Coordinates of C-alpha atoms and ligand atoms in Angstrom, one line a residue:
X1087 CA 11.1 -15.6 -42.3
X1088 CA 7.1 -15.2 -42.0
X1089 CA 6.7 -11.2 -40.6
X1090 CA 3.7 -11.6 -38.4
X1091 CA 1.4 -8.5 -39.2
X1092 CA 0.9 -7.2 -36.0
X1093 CA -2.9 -5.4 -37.7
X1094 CA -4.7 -8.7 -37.8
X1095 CA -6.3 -9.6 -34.7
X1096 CA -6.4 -13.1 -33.7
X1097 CA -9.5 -15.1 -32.4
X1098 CA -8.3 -14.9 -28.5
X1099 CA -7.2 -10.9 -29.1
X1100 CA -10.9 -10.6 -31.0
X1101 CA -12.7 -12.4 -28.0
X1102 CA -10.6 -10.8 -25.3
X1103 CA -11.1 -7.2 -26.5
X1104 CA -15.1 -7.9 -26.6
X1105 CA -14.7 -9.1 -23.0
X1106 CA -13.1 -5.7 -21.8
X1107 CA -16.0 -3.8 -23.1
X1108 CA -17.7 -5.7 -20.3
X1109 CA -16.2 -5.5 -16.6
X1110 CA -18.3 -7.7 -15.0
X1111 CA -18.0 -10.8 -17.5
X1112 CA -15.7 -13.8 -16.6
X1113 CA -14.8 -14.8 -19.5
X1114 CA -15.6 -18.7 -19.7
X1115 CA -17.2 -17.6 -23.0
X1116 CA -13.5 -16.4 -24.6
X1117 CA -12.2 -19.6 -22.9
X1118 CA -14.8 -21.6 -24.6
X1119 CA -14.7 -19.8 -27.9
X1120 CA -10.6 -20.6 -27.9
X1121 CA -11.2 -24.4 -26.8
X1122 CA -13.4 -25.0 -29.8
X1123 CA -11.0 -23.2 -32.2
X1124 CA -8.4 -25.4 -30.9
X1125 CA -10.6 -28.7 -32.0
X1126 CA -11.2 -27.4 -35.4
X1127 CA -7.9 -27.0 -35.9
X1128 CA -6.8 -30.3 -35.1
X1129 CA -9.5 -31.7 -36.9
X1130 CA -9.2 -29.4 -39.7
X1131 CA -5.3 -31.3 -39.9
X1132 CA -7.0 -34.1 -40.2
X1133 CA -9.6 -33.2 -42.5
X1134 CA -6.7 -31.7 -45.1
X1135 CA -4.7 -35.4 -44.6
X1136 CA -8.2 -37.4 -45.7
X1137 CA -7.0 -37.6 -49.0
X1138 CA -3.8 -39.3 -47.9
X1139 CA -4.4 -41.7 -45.0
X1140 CA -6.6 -44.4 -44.8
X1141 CA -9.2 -42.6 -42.3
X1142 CA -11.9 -42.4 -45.2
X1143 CA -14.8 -44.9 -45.2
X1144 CA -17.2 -45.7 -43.1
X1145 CA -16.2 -46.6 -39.2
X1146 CA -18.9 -49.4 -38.9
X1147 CA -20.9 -47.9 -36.6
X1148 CA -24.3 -46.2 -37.2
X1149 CA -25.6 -43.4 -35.8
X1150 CA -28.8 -42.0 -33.5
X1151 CA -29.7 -40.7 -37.1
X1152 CA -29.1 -44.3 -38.6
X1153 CA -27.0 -43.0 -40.5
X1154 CA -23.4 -45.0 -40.8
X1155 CA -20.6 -42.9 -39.2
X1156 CA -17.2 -41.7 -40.9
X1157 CA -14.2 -41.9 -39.4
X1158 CA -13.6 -38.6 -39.0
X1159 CA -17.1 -37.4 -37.7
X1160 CA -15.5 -39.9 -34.5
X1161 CA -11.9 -37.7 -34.8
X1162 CA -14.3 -34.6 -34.4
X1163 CA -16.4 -35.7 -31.9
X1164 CA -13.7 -37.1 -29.9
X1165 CA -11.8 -33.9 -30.2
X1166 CA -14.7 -31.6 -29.1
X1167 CA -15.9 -33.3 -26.3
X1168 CA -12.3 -34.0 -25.4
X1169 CA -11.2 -30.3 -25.5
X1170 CA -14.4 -28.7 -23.9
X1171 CA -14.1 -31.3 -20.6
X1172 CA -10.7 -30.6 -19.9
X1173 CA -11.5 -26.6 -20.1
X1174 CA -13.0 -24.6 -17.8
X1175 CA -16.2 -23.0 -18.8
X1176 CA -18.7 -26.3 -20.1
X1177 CA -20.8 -28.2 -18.1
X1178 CA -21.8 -31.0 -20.5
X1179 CA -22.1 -31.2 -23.9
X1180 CA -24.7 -33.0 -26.7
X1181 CA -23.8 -34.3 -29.9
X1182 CA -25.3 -35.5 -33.1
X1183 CA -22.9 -38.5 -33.2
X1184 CA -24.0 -39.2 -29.4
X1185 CA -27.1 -41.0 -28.4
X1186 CA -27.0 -39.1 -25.4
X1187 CA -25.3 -36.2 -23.6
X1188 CA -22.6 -35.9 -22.2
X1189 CA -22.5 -34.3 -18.5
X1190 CA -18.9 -33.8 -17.3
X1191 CA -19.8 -34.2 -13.3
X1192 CA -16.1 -32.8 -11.9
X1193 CA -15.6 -30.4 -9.8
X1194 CA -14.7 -27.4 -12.3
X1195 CA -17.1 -28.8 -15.1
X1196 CA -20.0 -28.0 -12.4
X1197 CA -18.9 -24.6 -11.6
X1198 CA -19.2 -24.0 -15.2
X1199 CA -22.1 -21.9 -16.6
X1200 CA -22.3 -23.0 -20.4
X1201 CA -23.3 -25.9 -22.1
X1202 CA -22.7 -26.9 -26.1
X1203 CA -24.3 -28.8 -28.3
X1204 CA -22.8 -29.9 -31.7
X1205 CA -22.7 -31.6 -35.2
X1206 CA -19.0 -32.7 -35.2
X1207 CA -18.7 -33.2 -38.7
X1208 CA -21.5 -31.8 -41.0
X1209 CA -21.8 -32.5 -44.2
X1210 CA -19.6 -35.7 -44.1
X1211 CA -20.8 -37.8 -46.7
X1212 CA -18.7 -35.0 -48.8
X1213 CA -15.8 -36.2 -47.8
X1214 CA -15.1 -38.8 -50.0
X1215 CA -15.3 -36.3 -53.0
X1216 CA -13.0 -33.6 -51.7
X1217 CA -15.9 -30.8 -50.9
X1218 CA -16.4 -28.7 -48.0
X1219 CA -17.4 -29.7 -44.7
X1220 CA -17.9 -27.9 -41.6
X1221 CA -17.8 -28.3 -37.8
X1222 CA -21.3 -26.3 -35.9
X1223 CA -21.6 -25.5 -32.2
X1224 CA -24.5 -24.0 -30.5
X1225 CA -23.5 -22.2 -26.8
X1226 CA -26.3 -22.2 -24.0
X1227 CA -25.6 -20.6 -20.4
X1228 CA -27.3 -23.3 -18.2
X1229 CA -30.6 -22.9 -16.3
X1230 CA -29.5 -25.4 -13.7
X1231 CA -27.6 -24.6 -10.3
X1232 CA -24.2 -24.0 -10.4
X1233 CA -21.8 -26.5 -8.1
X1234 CA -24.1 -29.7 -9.7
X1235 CA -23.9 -31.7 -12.5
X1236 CA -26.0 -30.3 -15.2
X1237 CA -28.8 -31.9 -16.5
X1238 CA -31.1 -32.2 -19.8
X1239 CA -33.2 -29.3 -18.8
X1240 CA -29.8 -27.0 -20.0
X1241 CA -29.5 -28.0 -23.0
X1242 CA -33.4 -28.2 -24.1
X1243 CA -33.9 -24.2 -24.4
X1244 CA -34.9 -22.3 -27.4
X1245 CA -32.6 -21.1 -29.9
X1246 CA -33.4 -17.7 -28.8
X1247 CA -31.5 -18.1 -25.3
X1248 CA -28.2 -19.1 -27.2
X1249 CA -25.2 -17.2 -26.2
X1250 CA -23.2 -18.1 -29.2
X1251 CA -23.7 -20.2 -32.2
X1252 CA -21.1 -21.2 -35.2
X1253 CA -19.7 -23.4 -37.5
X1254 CA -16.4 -23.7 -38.9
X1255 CA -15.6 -24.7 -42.6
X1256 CA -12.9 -26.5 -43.8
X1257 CA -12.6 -25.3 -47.6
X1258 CA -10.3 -23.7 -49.6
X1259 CA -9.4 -22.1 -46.6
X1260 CA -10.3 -22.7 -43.2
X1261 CA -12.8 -20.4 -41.2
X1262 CA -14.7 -19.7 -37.8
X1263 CA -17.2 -17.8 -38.1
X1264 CA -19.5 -17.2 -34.9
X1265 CA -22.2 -14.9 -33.9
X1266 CA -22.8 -13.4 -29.9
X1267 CA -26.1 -10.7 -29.6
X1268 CA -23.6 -8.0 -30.4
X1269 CA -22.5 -9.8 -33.8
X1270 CA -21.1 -12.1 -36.6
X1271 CA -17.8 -12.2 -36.9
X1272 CA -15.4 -14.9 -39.2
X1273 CA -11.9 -15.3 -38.9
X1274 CA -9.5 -17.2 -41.4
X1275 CA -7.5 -19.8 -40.1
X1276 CA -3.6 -18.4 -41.3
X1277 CA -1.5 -22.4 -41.5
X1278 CA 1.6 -19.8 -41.5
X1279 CA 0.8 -19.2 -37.7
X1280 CA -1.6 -21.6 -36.6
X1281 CA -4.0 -18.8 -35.6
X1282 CA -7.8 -18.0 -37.0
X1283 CA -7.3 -14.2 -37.8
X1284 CA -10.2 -11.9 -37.9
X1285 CA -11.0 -11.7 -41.5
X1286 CA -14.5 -10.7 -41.7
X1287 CA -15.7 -8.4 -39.3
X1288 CA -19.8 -7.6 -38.4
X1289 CA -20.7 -10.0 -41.3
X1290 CA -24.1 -8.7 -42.4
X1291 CA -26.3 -10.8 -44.4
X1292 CA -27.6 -8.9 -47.8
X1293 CA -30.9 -8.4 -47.6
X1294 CA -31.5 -9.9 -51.5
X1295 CA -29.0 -12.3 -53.2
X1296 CA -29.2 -14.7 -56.0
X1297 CA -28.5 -18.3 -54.8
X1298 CA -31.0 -20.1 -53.7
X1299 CA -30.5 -23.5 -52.6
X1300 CA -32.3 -26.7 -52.3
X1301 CA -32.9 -30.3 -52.7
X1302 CA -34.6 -30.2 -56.4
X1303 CA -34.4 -34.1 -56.3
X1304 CA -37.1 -34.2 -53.7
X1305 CA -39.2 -31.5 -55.6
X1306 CA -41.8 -33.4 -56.0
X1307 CA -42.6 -33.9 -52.0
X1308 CA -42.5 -30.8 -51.2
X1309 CA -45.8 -29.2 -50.3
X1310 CA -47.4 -27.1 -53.1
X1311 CA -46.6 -23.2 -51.7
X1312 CA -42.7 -24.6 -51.9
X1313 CA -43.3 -25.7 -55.1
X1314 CA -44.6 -22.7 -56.1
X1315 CA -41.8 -20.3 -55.1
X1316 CA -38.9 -22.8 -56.3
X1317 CA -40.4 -22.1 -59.9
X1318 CA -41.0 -18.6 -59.1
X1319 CA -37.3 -18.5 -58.3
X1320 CA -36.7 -20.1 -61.7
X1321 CA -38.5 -17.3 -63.5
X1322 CA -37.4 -12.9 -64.0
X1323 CA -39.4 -11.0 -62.6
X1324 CA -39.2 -6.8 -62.2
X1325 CA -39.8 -7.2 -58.9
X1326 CA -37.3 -10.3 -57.1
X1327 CA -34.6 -9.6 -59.8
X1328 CA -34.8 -13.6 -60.7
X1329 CA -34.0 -15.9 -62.2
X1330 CA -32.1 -16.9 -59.3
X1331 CA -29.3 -18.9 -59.8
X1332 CA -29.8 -22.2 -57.8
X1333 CA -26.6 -23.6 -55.5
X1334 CA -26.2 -26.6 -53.9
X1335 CA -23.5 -28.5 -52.7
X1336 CA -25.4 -31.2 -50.3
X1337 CA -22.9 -29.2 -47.5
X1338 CA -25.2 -26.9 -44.9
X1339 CA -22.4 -25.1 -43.6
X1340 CA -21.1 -24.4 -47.3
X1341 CA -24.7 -23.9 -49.0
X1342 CA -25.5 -21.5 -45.9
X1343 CA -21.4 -19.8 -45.6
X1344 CA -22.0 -18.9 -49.5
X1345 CA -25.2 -17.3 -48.5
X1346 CA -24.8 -15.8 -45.6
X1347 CA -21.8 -13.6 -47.2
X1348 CA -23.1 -13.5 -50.5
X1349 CA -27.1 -13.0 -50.3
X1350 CA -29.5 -15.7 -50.8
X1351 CA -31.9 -18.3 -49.5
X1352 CA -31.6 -22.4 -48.0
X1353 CA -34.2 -24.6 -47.8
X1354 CA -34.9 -27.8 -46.5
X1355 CA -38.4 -28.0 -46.4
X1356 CA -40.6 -31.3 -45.1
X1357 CA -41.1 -33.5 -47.4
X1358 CA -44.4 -35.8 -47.7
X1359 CA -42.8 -39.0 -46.2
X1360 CA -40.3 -37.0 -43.9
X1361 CA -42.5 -34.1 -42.9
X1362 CA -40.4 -32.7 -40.6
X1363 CA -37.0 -32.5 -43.0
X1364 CA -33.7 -33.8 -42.4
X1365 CA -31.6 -31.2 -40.7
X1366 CA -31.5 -31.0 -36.7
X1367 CA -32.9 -28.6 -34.9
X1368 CA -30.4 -28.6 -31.9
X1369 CA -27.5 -29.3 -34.3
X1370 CA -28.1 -27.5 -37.5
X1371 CA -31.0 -25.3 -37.8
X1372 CA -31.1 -23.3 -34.4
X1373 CA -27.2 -22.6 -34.2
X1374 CA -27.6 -21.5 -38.3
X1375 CA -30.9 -19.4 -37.2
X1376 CA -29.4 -17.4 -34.8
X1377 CA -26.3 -16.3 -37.1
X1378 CA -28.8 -15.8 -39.9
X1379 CA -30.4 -13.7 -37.6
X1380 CA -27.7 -11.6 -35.6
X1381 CA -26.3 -11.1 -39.4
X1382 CA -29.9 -9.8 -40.3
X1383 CA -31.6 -12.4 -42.3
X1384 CA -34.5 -14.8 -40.9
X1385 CA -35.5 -18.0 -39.9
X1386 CA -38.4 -20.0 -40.1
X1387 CA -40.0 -24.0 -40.1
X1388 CA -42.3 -22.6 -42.7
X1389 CA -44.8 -21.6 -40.2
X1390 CA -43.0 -20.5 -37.1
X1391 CA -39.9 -19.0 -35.9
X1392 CA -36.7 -21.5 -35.6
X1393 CA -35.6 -19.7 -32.6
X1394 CA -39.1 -19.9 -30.7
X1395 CA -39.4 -23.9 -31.0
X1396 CA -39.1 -25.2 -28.0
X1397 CA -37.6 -28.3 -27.9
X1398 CA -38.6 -31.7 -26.9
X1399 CA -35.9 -33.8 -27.8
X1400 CA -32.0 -33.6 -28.6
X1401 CA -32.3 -35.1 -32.0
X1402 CA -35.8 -33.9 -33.3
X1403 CA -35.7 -32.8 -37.1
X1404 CA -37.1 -29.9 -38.2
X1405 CA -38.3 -28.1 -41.7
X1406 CA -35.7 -24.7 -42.1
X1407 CA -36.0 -22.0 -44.5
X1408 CA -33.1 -19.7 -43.9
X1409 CA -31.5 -16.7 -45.5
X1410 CA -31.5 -13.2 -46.6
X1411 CA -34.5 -11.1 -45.1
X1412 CA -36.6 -10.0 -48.6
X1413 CA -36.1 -13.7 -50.3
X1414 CA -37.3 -15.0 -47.0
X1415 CA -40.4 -12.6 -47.0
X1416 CA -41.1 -13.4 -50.6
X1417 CA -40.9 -17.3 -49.8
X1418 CA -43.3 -16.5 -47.0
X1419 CA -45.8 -15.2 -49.4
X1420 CA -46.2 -18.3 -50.8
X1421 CA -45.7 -21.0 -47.9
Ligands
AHG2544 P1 -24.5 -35.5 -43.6 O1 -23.8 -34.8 -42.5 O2 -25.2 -36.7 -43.1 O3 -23.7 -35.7 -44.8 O4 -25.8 -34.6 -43.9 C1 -25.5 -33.3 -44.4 C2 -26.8 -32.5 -44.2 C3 -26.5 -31.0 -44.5 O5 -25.3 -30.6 -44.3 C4 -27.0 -30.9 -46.0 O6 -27.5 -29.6 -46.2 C5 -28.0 -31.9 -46.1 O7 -27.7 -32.9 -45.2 C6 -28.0 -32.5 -47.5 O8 -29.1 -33.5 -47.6 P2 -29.6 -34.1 -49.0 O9 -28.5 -34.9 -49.6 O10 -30.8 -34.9 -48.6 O11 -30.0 -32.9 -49.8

């Protein structure tokens, strides 16, 4: 018989303690925390069965991105959205598989005071080959009236006025990790008990590492101060401790997991025909910028602040440097 070991602290214990620190919270954001941890883990079922059913290959359809759409990026989606109207504490919700968002309009979904946006299925042209994917979510408490439906205004904020961002990643073992003001925090899913248990407490980014990770195929289109610090990467030097050794799996929430825990730097820079990147701003970069952050690394376009961007559009692309603070003020030198 599996002995449950009563020290681990499950996500709902985890969330529910935090909300006792604070009398006056609700806590929709618990309840909205343990509704998307109940998606990923029917999704991460799913994800572990890929190799065995016939849900691999492309479902037909393409996407806002135009990029054609995996069966199971629709399982994810389906089971996000799905899970997050019938709770209690979201409004509406935006997707990258969705043209548009999705505003719940019931009674309870109106009284509700967050709104998520997310990328179902990140990463998903990995999963053919058996290599990690991920799940990210990005929380927003809603600027809109309470008691009406809420609108496009909610979920067009800067990253800076998200309440919780995360991403789960379904690899050798499942985790959720997610970041609030107060901290990152990752939790291992344990199959034994169906429950993510709190694994890795106040993750803190290190503030040098030695991964760094990007698209060297595209070298060549990227503007010349990226250039320069990708070879600058490639060379030892007293002062970064390089060579660097460069990692990259084609999997954000993999490439940025490994060096978020481990110390290191992500890029996906513009590129002369794409200028402004490939990665999301609403889906991938601003819910990635804000654990960087809370963790103690930084964020930037290259220029600017993720977090500051305002927004114009759900699906807008953006340029994202990301990672551990003194790589990203060495890149910065050169950019
Ligand atoms: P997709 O979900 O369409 O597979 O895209 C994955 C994203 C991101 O996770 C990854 O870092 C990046 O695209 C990889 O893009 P390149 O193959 O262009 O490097």
């Amino acid at each position: 018989m599996t002995m449950i070991n009563r020290s681990v602290q499950t996500l709902d214990e985890f969330t529910i303690q935090q909300l006792r620190m604070f009398p006056k919270a609700t806590g929709e954001l618990s309840r909205l925390l343990r509704d998307i941890g109940l998606a990923a883990k029917r999704i991460n079922v799913e994800v572990n069965k890929a190799g065995l059913v016939d849900i691999l290959g492309d479902y037909g359809s393409v996407n806002i991105q135009g990029e054609t759409v995996k069966k199971l990026d629709v399982f994810a989606n389906n089971q996000l959205t799905g899970v997050l109207r019938h709770g209690i504490s979201c409004a509406g919700v935006g997707s990258e598989e969705m043209d548009d968002l999705v505003i719940f309009n019931d009674e309870v979904s109106n009284q509700s005071k967050y709104v998520v946006l997310f990328d179902p299925l990140d990463g998903s042209a990995n999963i053919d080959v058996n290599v990690s994917i991920g799940t990210i979510f990005s929380v927003f408490r809603r600027v809109s009236e309470l008691g009406k439906p809420c609108v496009e205004a909610d979920f067009l904020q800067p990253g800076i006025k998200q309440v919780a961002a995360g991403y789960i990643i379904y690899g050798s073992s499942t985790m959720l990790v997610y970041a609030t003001r107060r901290g990152v925090n990752g939790f291992t899913l344990d199959p034994s008990i169906g429950e993510f248990c709190l694994s890795h407490p106040d993750i803190k980014c290190p503030e040098f590492g030695k991964f760094y990770s990007v698209n060297h195929g595209n070298f060549f289109q990227y503007s010349k101060g990226v250039q320069d610090y990708i070879t600058q990467c490639q060379k030892k030097t007293e002062a970064t401790g390089g060579p660097y050794a460069q990692r990259y799996i084609g999997s954000m929430v993999s490439d940025v997991h490994r060096n978020l825990i481990k110390g290191g730097i992500f890029m996906y820079p513009g590129m002369t025909d794409k200028p402004n990147g490939k990665l999301r701003l609403m889906y991938e970069c601003n819910p990635f910028a804000f654990i960087i952050e809370v963790a103690g690394g930084k964020a930037t376009n290259g220029k600017d602040r993720i977090l500051d961007i305002q927004p114009v559009e759900l699906h807008q692309r953006s340029p994202v440097f990301l990672g551990s603070k003194g790589m990203m003020e060495e890149l910065e030198s050169y950019l």
